[in-house]
Coordinates of C-alpha atoms and ligand atoms in Angstrom, one line a residue:
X575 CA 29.8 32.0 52.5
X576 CA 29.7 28.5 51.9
X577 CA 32.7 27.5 53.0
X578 CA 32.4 29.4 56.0
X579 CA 30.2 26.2 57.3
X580 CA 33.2 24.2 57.1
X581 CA 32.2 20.4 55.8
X582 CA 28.8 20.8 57.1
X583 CA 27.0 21.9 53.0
X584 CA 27.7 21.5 49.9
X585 CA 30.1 24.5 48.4
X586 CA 29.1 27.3 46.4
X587 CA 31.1 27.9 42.9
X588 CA 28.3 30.4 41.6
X589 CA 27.7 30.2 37.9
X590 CA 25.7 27.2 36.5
X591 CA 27.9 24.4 36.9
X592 CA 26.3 21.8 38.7
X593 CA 28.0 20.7 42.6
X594 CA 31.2 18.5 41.9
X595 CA 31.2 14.8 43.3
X596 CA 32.3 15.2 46.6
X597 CA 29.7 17.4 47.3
X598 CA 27.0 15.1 46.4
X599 CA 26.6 13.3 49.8
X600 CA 26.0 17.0 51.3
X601 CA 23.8 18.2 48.6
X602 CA 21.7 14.8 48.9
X603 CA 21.1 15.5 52.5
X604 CA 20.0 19.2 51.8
X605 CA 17.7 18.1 48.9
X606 CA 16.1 15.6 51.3
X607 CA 15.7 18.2 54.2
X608 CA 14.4 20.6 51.7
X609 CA 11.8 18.0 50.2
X610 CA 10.7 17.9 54.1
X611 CA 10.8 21.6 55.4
X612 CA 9.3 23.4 52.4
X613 CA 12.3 25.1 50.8
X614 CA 10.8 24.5 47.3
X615 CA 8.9 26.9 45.3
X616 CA 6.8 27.0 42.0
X617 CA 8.1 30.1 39.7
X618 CA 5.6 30.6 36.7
X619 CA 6.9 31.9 32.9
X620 CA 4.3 32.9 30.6
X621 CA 3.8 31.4 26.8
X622 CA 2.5 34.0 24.9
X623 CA 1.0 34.0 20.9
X624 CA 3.9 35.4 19.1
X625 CA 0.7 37.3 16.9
X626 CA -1.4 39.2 19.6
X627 CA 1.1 38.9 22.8
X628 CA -1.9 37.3 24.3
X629 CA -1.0 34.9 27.6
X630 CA -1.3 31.5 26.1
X631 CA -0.2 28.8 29.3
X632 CA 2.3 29.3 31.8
X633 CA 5.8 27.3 32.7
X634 CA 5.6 26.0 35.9
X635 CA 9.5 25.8 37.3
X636 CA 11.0 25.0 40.5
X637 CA 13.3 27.1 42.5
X638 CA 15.2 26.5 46.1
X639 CA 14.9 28.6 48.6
X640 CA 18.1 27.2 50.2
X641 CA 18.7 28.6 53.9
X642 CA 22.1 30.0 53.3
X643 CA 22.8 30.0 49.3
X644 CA 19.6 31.7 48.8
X645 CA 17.6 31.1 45.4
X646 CA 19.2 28.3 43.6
X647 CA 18.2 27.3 40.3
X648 CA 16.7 24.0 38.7
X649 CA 20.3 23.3 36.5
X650 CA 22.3 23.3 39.8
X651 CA 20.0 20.4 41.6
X652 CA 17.8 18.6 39.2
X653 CA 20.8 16.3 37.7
X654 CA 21.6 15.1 41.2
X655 CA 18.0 15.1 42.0
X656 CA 17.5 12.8 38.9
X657 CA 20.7 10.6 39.9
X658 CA 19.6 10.1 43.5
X659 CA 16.2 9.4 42.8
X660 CA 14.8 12.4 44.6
X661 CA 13.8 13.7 41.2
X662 CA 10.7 11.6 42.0
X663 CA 9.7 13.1 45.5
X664 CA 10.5 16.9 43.9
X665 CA 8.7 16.1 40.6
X666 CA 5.4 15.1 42.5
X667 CA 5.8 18.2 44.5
X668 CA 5.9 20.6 41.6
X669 CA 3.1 18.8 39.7
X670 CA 0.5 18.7 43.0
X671 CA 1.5 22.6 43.7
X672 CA 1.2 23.9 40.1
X673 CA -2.4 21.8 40.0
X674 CA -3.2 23.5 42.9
X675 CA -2.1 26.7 42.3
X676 CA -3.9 27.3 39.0
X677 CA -7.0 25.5 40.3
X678 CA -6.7 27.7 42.8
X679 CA -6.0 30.9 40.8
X680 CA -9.3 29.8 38.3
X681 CA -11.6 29.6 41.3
X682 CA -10.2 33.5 42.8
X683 CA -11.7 34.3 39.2
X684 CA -8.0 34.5 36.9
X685 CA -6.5 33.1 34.9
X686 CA -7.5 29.4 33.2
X687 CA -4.8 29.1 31.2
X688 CA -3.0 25.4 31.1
X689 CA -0.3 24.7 33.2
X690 CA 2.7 23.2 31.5
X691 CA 4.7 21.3 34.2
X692 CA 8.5 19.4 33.4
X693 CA 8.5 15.9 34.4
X694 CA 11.9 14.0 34.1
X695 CA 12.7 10.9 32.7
X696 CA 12.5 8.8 35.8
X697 CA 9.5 10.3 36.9
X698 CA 7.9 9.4 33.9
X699 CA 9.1 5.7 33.6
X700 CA 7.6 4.9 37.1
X701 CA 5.0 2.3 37.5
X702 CA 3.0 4.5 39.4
X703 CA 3.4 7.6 37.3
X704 CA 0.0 7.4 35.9
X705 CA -2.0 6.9 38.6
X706 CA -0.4 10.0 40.6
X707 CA -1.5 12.4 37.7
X708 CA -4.5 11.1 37.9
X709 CA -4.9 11.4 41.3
X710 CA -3.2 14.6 41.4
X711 CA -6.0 16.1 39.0
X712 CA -8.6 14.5 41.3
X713 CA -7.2 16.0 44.5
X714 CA -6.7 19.8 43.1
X715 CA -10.2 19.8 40.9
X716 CA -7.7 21.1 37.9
X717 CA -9.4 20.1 34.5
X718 CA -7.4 17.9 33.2
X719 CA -7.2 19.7 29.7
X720 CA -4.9 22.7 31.8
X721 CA -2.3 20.3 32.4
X722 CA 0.5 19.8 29.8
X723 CA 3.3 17.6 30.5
X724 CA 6.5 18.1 29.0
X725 CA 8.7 15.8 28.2
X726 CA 12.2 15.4 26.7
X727 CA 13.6 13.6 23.4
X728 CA 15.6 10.9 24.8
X729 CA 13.0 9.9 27.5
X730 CA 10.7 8.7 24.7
X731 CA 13.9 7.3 22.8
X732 CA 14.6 4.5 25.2
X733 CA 11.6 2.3 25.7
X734 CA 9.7 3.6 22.9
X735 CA 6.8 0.9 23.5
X736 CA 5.9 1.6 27.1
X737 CA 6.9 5.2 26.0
X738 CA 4.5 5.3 23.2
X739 CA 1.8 3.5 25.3
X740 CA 2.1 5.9 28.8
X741 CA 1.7 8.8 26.7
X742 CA -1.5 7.3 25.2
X743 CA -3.0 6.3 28.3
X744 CA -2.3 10.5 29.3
X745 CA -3.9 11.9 26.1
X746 CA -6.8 9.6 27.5
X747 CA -7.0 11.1 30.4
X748 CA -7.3 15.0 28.7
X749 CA -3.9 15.7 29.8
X750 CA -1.8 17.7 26.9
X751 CA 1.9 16.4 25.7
X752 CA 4.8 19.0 24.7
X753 CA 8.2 17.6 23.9
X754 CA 10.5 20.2 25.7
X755 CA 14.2 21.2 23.8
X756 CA 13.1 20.0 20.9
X757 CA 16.2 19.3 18.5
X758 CA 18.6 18.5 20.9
X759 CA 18.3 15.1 20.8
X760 CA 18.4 12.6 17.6
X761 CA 15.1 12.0 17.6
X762 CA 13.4 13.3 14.1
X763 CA 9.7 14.6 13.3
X764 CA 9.2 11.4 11.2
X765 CA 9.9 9.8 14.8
X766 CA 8.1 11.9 16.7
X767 CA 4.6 11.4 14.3
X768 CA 3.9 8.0 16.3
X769 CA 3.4 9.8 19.8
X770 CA 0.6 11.1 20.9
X771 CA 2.0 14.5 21.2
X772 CA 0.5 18.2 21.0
X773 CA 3.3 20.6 20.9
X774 CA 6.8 20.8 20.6
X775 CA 8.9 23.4 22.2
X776 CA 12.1 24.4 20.3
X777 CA 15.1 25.0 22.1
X778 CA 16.9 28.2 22.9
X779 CA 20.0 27.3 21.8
X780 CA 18.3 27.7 18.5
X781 CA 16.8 30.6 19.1
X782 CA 19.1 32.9 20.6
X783 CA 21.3 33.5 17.2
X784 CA 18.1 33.1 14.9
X785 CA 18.5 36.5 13.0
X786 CA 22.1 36.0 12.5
X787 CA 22.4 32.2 11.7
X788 CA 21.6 31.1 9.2
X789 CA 21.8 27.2 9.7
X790 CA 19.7 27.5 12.8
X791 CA 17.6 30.1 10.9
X792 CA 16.8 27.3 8.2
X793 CA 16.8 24.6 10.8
X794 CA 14.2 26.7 12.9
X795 CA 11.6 27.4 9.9
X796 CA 12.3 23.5 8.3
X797 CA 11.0 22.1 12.1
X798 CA 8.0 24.7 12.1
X799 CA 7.0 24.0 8.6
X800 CA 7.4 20.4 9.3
X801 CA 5.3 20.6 12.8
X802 CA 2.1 22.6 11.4
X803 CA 1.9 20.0 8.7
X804 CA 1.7 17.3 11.3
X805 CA -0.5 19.4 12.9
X806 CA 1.7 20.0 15.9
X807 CA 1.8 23.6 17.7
X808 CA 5.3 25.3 17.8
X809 CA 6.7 26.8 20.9
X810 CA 9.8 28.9 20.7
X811 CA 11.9 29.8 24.1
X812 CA 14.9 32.0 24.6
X813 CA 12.7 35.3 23.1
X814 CA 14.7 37.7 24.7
X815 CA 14.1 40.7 22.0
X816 CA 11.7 42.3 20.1
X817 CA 13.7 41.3 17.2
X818 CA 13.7 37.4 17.7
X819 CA 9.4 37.9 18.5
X820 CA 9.0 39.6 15.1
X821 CA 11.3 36.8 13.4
X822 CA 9.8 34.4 15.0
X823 CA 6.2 35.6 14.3
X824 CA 7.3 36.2 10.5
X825 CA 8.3 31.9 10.7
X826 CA 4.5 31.2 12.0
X827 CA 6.0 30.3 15.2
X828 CA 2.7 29.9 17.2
X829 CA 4.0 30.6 20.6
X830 CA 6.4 32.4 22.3
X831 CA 8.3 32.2 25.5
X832 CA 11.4 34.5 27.0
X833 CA 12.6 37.1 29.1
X834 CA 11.2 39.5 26.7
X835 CA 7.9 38.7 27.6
X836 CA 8.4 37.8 31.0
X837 CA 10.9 36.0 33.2
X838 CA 9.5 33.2 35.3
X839 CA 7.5 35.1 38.6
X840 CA 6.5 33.7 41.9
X841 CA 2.4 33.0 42.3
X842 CA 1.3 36.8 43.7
X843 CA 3.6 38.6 40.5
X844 CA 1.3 36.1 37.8
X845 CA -1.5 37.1 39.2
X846 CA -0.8 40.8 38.5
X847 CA 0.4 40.0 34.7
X848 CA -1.6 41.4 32.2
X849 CA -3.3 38.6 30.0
X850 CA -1.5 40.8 27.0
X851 CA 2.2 41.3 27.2
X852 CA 4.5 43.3 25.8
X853 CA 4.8 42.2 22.4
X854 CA 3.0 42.2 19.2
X855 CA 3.3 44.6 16.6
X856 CA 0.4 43.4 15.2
X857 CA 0.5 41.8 11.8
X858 CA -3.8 41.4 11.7
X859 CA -5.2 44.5 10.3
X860 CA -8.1 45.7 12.0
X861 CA -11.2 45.2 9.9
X862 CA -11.6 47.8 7.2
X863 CA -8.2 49.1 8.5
X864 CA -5.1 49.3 5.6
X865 CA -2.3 49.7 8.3
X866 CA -0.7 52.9 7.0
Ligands
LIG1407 P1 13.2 24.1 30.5 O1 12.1 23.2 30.8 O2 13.6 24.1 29.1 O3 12.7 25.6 31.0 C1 13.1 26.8 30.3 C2 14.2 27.4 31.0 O4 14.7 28.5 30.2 C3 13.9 28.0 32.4 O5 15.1 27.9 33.2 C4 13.6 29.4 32.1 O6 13.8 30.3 33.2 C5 14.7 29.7 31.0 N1 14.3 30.8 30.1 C6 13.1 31.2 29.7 N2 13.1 32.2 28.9 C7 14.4 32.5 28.8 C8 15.1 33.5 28.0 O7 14.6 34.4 27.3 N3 16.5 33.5 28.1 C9 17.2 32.6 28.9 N4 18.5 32.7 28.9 N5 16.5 31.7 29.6 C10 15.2 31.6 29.5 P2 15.1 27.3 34.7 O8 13.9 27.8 35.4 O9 16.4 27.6 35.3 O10 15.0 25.8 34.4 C11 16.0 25.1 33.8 C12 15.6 23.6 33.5 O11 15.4 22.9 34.7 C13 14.3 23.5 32.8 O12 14.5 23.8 31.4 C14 13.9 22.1 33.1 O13 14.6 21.2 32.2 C15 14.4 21.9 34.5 N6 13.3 22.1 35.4 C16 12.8 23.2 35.9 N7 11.8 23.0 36.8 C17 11.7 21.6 36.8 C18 10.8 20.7 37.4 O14 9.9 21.1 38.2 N8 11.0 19.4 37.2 C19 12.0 18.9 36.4 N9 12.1 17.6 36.2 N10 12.8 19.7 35.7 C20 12.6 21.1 35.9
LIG1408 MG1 10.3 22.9 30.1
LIG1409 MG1 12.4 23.8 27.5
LIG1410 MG1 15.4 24.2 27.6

């Protein structure tokens, strides 16, 4: 274990806190060796119509292959990441390999669904921002229509100008705008009517209770109702049962994302999905069919 290595990593508590403070110096080196030696991978989560089950786009998410703690998820490294500044290095990474990947995935004859990648606040306030998409699309052949960007709340809260006007310049470019955990912030869909956005992906802490909640049941179908009239597309993530698809299918919740449909899988497993997932009891009738 972890402390085994005496002073030489940073510890291992388990669970999803993220490191305390005096492990950041150790955790900074090992992010920087891992940005360097390949210990990053892309994992990919399927979006799915909350109607037919059909594959809709795909989640692209980072894991870490770390040499001795093994697969280590985004919550245990990104917030460092973010406060060290490595965020940026990592968040070019996973935006060049999920470009490639799907381009690449496209030309083998699959799937051409978008590609929704995360990009985090500092990555998205940096002067060059911009330009590496661009060049990013360029490089990899992706169209620029498969690439959604997802972005949080508060990123678009400070700065709302240059906020307001990146986003533009990337809805010029073809590239597609979600904002991620939608409702955890303070921002409002009055607010969120002056960005260039497409889609708005509602957070699973709102999700998970749905059928038994009913102030996050109202809050849920006041945000959806609210969102189609702006003509925004709803995503809802956390759907870990059949019970939460069919609720959220009975809301007009457009899409659908959770460990019911499919956890997030490396490359090779994505390739195998089938392009209709478990799901769906359908609500269309066949034509000239009555159901029963
Ligand atoms: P997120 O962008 O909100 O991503 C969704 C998270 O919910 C993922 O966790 C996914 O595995 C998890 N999830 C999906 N369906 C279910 C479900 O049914 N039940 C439960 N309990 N969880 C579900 P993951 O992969 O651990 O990522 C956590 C967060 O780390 C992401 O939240 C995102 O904020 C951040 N992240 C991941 N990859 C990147 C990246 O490449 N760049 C940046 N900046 N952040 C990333
Ligand atoms: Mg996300
Ligand atoms: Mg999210
Ligand atoms: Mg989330």
């Amino acid at each position: 274990e972890a402390k085994a290595q005496g002073g030489n990593t940073w510890q291992w508590h388990g669970g999803d806190d993220i490191p305390e403070v005096g492990e950041h110096v150790a955790l900074r080196r090992e992010l920087q060796e891992a940005i360097h030696s390949d210990q990053f991978e892309v994992y990919y989560q399927p979006i799915v119509d909350s109607v037919t089950g059909r594959l809709r786009s795909i989640e692209a998410l980072i894991r870490w292959h770390h040499p001795t703690h093994g697969l280590v998820s985004p919550g245990r490294f990104i917030p460092l990441a973010e406060k060290t500044g490595q965020i940026v290095a990592i968040g070019q990474w996973v935006l060049r390999r999920a470009c490639r990947d799907m381009a690449a995935l496209q030309a083998a004859g699959g799937s051409a669904l978008p590609v929704a990648v995360n990009i985090s606040p500092l990555q998205f306030r940096r002067a060059g921002f911009l330009d590496n998409v661009k060049a990013v699309l360029e490089d990899t052949g992706l169209p620029p229509a498969r690439l959604e960007l997802e972005v949080t709340e508060g990123m678009l809260m400070t700065g709302t100008r240059q906020a307001i006007e990146r986003l533009t310049a990337l809805r010029a470019l073809g590239v597609q705008v979600a904002i991620d955990d939608f409702g955890t912030g303070f921002s409002s869909l009055a607010y969120l009517r002056q960005l260039p956005i497409n889609k708005i992906k509602l957070d699973r802490s709102f999700i998970h209770d749905l059928t038994t909640n009913r102030d996050n049941a109202a809050i849920v179908q006041g945000i959806i109702t609210m969102a189609h009239h702006l003509n925004l597309v709803v995503v809802a993530e956390g759907v870990e049962t059949r019970e939460l698809q069919e609720e959220l299918m009975r809301r007009h919740c457009d899409l659908l994302q959770g460990f019911f449909f499919s956890r997030p899988v490396c490359l090779a497993e994505l390739e195998a999905l089938p392009d209709r997932l478990p799901a769906a009891q359908d609500l269309i009738l066949p034509p000239g069919g009555m159901g029963d």
